[in-house]
mmCIF file of C-alpha atoms and ligand atoms in Angstrom:
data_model
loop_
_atom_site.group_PDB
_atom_site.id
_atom_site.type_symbol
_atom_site.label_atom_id
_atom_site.label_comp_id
_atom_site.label_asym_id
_atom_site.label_seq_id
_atom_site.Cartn_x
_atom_site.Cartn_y
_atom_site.Cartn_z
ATOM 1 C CA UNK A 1 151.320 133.004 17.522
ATOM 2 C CA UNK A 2 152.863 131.511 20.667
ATOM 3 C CA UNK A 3 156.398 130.042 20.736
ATOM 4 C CA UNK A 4 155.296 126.487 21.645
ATOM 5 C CA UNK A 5 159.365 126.301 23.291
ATOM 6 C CA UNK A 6 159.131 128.639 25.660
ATOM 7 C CA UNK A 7 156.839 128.898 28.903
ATOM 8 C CA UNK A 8 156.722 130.710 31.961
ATOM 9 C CA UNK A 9 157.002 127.274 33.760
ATOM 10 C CA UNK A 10 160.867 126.971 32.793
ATOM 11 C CA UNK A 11 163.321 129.696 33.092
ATOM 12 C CA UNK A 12 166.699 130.311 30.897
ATOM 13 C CA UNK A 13 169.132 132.845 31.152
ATOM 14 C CA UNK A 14 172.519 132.357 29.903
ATOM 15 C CA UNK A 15 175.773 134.387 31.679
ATOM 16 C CA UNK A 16 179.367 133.857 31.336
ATOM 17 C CA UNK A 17 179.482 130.603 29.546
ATOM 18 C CA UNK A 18 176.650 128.723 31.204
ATOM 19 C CA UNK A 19 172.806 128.336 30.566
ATOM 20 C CA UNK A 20 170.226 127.849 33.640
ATOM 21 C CA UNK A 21 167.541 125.721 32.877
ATOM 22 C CA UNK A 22 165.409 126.020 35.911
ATOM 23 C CA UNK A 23 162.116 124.377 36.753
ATOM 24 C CA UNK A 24 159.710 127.118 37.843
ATOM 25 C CA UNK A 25 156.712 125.802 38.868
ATOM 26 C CA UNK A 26 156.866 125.925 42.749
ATOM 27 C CA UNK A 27 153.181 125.549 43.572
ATOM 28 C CA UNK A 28 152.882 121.928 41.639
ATOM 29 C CA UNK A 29 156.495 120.806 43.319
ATOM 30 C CA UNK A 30 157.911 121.304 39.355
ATOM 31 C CA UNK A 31 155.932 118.680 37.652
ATOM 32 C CA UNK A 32 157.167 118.652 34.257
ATOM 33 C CA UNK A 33 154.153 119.255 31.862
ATOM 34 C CA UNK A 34 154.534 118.768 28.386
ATOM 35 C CA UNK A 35 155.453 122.780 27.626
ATOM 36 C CA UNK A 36 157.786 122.489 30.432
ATOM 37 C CA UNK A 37 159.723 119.317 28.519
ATOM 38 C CA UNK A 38 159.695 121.116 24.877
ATOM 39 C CA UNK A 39 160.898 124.649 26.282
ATOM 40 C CA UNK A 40 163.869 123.010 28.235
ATOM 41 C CA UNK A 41 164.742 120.573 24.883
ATOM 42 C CA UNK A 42 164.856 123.475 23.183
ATOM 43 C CA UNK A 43 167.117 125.080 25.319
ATOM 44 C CA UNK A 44 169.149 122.063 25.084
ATOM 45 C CA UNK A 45 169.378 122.021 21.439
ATOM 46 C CA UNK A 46 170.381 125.711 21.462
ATOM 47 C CA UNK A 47 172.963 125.194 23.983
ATOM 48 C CA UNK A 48 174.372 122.242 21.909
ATOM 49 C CA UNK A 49 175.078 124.765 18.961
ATOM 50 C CA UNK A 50 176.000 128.168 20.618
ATOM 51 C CA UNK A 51 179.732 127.991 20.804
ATOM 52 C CA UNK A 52 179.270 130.729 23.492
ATOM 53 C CA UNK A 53 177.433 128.010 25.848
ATOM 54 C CA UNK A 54 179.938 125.977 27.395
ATOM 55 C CA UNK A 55 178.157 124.522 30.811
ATOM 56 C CA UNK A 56 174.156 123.944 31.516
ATOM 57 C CA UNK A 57 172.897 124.104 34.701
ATOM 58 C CA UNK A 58 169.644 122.257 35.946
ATOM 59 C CA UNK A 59 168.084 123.875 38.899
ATOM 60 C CA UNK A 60 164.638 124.987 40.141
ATOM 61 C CA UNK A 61 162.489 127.182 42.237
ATOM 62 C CA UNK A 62 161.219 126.598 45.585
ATOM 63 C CA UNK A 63 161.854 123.365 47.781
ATOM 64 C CA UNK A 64 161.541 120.928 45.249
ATOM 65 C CA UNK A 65 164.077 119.761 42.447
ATOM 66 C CA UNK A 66 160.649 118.391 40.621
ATOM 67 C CA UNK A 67 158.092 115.442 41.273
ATOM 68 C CA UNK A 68 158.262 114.210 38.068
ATOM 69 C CA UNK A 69 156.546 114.046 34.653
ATOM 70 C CA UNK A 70 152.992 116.048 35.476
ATOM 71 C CA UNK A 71 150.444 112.762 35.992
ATOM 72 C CA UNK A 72 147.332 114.690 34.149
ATOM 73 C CA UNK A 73 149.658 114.808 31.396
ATOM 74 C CA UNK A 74 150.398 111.126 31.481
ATOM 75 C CA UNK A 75 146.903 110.416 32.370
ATOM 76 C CA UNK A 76 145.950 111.847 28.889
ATOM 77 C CA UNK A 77 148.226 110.135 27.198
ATOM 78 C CA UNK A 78 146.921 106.856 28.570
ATOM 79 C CA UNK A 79 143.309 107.721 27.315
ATOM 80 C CA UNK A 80 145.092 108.326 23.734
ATOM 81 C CA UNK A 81 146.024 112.307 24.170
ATOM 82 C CA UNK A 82 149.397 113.757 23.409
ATOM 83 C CA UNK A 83 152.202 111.369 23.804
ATOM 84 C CA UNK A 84 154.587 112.600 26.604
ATOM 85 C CA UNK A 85 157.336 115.220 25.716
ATOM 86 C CA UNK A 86 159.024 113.421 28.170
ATOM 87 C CA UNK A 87 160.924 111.135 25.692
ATOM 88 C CA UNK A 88 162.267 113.826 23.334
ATOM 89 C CA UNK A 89 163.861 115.848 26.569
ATOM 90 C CA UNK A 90 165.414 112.804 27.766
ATOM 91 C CA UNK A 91 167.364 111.916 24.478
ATOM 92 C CA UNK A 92 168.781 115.404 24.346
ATOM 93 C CA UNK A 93 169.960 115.000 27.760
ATOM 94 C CA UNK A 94 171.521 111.898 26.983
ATOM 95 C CA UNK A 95 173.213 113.380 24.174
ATOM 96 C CA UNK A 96 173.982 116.573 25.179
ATOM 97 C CA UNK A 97 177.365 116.653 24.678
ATOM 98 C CA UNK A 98 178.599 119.420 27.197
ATOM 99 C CA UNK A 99 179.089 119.131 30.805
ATOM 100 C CA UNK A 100 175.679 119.534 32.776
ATOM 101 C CA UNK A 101 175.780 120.615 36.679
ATOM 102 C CA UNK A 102 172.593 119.535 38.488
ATOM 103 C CA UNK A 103 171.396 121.591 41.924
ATOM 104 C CA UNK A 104 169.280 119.707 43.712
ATOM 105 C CA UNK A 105 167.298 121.268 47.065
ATOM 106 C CA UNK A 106 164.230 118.371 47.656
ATOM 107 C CA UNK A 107 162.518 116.294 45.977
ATOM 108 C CA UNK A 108 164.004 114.726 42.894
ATOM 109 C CA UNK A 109 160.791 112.270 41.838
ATOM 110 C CA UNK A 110 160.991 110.022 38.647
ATOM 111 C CA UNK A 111 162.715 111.537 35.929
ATOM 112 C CA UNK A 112 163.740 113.965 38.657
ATOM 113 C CA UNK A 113 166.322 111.586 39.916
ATOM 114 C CA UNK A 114 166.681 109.805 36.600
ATOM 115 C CA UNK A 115 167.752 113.450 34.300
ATOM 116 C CA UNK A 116 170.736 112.981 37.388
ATOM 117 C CA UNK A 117 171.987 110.073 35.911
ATOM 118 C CA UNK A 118 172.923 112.001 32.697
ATOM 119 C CA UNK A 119 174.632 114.952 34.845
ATOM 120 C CA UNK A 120 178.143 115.265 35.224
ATOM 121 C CA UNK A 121 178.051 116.806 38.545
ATOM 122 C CA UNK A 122 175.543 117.177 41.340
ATOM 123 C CA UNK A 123 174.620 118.552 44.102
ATOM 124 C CA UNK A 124 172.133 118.076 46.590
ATOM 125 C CA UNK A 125 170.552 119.307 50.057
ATOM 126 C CA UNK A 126 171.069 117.086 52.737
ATOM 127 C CA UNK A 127 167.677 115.997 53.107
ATOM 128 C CA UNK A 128 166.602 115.722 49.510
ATOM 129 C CA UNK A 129 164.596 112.570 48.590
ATOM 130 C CA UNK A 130 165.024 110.751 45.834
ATOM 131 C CA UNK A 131 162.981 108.470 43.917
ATOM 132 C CA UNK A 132 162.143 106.714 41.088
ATOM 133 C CA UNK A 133 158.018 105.262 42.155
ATOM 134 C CA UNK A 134 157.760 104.261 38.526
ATOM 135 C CA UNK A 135 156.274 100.795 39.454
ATOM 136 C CA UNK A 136 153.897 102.563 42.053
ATOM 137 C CA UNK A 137 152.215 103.906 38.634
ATOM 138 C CA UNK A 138 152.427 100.782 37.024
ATOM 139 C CA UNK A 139 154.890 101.941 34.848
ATOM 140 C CA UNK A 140 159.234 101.047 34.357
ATOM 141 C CA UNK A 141 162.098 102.974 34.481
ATOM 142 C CA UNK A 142 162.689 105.477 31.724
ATOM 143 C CA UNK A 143 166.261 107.391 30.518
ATOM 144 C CA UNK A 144 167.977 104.561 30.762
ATOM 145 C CA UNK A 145 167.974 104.008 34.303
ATOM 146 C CA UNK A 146 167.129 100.391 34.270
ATOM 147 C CA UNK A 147 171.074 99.980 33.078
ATOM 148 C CA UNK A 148 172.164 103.308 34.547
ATOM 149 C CA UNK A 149 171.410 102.810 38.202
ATOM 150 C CA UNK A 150 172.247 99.228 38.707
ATOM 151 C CA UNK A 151 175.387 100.367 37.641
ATOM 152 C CA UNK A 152 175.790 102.979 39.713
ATOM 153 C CA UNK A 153 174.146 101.245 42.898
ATOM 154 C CA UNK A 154 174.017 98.158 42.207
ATOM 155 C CA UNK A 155 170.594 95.487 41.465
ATOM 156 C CA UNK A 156 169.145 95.071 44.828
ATOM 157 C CA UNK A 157 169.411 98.622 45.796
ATOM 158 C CA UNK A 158 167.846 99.993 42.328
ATOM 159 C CA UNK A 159 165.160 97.515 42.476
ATOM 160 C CA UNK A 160 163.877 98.629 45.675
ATOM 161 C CA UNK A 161 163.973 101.817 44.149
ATOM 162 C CA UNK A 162 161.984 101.242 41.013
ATOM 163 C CA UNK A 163 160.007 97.820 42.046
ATOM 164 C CA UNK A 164 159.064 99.145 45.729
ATOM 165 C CA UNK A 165 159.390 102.679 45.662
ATOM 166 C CA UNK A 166 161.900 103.392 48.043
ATOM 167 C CA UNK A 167 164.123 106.548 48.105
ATOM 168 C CA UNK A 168 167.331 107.646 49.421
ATOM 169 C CA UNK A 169 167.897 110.658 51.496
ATOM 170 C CA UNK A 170 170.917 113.901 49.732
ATOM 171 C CA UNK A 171 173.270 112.411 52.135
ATOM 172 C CA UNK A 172 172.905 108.859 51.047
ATOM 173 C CA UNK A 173 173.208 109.721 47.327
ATOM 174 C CA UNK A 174 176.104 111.572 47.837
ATOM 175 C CA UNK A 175 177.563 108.318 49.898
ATOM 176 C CA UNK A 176 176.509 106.293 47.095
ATOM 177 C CA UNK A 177 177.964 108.239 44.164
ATOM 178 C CA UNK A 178 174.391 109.553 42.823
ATOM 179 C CA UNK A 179 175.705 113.296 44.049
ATOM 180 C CA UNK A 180 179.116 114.748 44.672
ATOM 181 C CA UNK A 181 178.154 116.577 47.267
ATOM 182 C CA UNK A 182 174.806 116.956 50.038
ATOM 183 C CA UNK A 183 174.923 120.235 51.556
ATOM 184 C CA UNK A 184 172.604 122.695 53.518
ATOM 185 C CA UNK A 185 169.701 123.360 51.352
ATOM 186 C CA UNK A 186 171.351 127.140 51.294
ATOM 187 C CA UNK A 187 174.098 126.039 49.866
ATOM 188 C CA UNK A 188 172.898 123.890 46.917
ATOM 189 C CA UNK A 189 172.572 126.587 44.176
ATOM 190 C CA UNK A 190 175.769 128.437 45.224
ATOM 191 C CA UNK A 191 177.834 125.640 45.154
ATOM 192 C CA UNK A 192 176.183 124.311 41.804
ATOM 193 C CA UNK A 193 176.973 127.892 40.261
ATOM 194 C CA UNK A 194 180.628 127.732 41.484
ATOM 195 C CA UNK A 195 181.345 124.352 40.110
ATOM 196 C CA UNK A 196 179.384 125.332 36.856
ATOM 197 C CA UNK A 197 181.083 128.340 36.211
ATOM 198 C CA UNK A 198 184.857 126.924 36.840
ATOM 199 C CA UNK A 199 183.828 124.089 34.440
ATOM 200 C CA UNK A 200 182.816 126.964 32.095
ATOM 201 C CA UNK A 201 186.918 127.949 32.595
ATOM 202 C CA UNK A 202 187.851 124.853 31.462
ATOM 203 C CA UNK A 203 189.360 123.384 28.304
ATOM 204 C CA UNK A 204 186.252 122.254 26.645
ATOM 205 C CA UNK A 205 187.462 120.293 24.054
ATOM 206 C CA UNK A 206 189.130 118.126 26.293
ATOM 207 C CA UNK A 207 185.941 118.287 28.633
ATOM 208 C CA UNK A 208 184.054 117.224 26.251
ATOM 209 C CA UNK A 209 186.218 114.358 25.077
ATOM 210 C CA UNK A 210 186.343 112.994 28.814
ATOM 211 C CA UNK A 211 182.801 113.186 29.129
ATOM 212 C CA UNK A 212 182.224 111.176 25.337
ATOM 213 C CA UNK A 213 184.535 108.468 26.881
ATOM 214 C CA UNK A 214 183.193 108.414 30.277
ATOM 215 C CA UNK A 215 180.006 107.367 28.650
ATOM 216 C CA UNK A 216 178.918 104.419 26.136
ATOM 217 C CA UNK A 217 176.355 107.239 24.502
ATOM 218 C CA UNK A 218 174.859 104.365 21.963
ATOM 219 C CA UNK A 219 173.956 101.835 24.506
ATOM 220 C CA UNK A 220 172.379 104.288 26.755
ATOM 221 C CA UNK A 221 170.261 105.753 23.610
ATOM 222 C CA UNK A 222 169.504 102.173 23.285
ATOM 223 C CA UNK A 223 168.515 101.091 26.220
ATOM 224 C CA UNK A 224 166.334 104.183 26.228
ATOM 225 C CA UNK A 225 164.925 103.701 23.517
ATOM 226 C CA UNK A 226 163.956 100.137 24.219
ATOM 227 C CA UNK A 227 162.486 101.294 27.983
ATOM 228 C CA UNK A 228 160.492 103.863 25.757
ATOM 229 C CA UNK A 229 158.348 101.276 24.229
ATOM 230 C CA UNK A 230 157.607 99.596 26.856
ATOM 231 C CA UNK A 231 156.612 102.385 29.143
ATOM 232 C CA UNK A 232 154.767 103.643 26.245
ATOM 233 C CA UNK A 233 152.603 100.215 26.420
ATOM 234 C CA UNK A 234 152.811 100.480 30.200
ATOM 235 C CA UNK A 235 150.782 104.296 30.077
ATOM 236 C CA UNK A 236 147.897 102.799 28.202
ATOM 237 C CA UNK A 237 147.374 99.778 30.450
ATOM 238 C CA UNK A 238 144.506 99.500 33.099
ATOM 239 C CA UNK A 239 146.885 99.247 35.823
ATOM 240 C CA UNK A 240 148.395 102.227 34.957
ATOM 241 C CA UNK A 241 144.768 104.667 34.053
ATOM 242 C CA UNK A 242 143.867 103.114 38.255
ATOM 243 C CA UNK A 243 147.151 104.711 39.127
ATOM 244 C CA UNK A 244 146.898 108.425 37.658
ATOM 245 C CA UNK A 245 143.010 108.553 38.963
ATOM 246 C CA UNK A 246 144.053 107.379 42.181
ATOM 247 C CA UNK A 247 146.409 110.563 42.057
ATOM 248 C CA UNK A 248 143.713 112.590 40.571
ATOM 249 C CA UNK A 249 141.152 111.797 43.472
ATOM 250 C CA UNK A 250 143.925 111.842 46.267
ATOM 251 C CA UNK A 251 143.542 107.762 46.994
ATOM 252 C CA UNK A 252 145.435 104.821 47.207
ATOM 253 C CA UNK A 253 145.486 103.025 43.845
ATOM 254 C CA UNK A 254 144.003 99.740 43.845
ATOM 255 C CA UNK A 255 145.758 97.134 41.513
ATOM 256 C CA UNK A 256 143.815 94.457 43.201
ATOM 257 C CA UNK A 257 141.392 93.188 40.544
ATOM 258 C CA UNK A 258 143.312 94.295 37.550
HETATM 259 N N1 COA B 1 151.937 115.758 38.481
HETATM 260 C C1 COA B 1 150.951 116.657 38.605
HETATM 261 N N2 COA B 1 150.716 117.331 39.741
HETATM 262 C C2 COA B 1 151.542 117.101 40.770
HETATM 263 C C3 COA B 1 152.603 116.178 40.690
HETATM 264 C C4 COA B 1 152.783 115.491 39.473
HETATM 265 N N3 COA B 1 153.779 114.640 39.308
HETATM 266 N N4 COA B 1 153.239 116.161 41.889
HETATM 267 C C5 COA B 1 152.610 117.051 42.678
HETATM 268 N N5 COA B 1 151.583 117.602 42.003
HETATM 269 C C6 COA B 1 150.655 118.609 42.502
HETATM 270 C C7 COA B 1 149.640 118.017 43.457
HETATM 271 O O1 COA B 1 148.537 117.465 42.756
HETATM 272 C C8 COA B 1 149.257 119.229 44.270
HETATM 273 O O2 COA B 1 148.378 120.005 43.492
HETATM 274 P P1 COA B 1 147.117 120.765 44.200
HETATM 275 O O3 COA B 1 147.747 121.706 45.179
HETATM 276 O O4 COA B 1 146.436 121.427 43.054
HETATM 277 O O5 COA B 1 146.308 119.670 44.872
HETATM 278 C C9 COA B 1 150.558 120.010 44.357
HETATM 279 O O6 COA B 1 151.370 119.548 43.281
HETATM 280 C C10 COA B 1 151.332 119.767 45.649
HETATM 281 O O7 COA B 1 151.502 118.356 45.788
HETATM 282 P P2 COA B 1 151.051 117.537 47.092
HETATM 283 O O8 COA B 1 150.772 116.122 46.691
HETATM 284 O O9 COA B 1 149.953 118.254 47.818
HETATM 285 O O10 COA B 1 152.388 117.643 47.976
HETATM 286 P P3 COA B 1 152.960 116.587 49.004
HETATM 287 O O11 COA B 1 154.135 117.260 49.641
HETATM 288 O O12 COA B 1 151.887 116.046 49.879
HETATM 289 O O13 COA B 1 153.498 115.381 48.098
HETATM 290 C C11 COA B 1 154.630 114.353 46.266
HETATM 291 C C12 COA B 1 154.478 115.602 47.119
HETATM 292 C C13 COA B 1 155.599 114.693 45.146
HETATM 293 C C14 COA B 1 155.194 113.205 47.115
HETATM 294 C C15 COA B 1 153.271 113.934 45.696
HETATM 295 O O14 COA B 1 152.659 115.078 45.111
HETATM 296 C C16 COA B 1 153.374 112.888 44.642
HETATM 297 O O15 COA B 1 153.480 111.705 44.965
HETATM 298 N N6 COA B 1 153.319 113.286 43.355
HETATM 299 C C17 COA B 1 153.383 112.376 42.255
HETATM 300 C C18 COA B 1 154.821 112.018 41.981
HETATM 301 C C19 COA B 1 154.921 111.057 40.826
HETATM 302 O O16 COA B 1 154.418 109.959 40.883
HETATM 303 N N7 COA B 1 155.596 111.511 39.751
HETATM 304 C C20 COA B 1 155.785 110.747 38.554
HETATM 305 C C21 COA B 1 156.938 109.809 38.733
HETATM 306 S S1 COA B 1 157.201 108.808 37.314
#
């Protein structure tokens, strides 16, 4: 039988104290399918327990960081199908309790720019984009970005974001403290490996402990939690089944008499 946590779609390696998790699933920009989700909590989960693990590092293959949570997946869930492994990957991230390094080289859709919120540092090509269309699907924020990014960006900026779909550029979300750094797309992974693996050198007790008190863990699990069910009720509305066919048949969704 198949290990339902592992898939060729996400790979892990693990080398001198920190674990890759990296999207691999170029020709579909990284959508995250539900195999993708379970393989990478997994991962998480290990990483949690193996003393030897010390940093994870998010990356991914090809030009894109990913587009998001895979819309046929969604799209089934909607008509009653398997409920999104999206939730279950995005409360391990939020309680993963080791430092997590994010490399960033294009497109960062959805929970692509929302996982960010729940990395400690990140890095990103110059002319990434970054988005969060969740209200273009008829959907709302998710991980806890609803109180994560106002924070961060403040209200009118993150509303544009979620209610309008607009997106910032790597060099914007490094100016406005999504990213530490926006680089040459070249340089994204290299410098996401060197900060990852002097992290790796550090005290990790005391890493850890900054990173617990950087961070009010059971609000955000709340307020995750809470955006779950709604989004949940959100995926089997009308408005949202017009938005993933729309995808599906490569047209403009039409909201107009729904
Ligand atoms: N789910 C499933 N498939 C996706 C996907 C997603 N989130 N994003 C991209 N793909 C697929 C496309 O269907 C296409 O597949 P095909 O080659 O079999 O037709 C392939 O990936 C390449 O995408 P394409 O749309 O041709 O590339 P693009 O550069 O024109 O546009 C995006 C890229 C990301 C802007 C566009 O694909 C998009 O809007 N995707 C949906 C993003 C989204 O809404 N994510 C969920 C957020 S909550």
């Amino acid at each position: 039988m198949t290990d339902p946590t592992t898939t060729d779609l996400v790979k892990i390696s693990e080398a001198n104290g920190v674990m890759e998790i990296v999207w691999n699933r170029p020709d579909k920009k990284n959508a995250l399918s539900n195999a993708m989700y379970r393989a990478a909590t997994a991962a998480l989960a290990r990483a949690v327990e193996d003393k030897s693990i010390r940093v994870v590092l998010l990356a991914s293959e090809g030009d894109s960081f990913t587009s998001g949570n895979d819309l046929a997946d969604f799209a089934a869930a909607s008509m009653g199908g398997e409920a999104p492994a999206a939730h279950g990957f995005i409360e391990a991230i939020i309680q993963f309790p080791k430092p997590i390094v994010a490399a960033v080289p294009g497109l960062a859709v959805g929970v692509g720019t929302t996982m960010l919120l729940h990395c400690d540092l990140v890095f990103v090509a110059n002319d990434a984009k970054l988005t969060t269309p969740f209200v273009n699907l008829a959907l709302v924020p998710e991980a806890a970005s609803s109180m994560l990014m106002p924070a961060r960006i403040g209200h009118a900026r993150s509303f544009a974001m979620f209610a309008l779909g607009d997106g910032f550029t790597g060099e914007q979300a490094a100016q406005l403290g999504l990213a530490n750094a926006a680089l040459p797309k070249e340089q994204v992974i290299p410098a996401a490996r060197e900060a990852a693996k002097k992290l790796a050198l550090r005290p990790m007790g005391a890493v850890m402990a900054a990173k617990k008190l950087m961070r009010d863990g059971e609000k955000i699990l709340a307020q995750s939690r809470t955006e779950s069910a709604i989004f949940g009720e959100r995926l089997r509305s009308a408005e949202a089944m017009e938005a993933f066919t729309a995808f599906r048949e490569k047209r403009a969704p039409d909201f107009s008499k729904l």
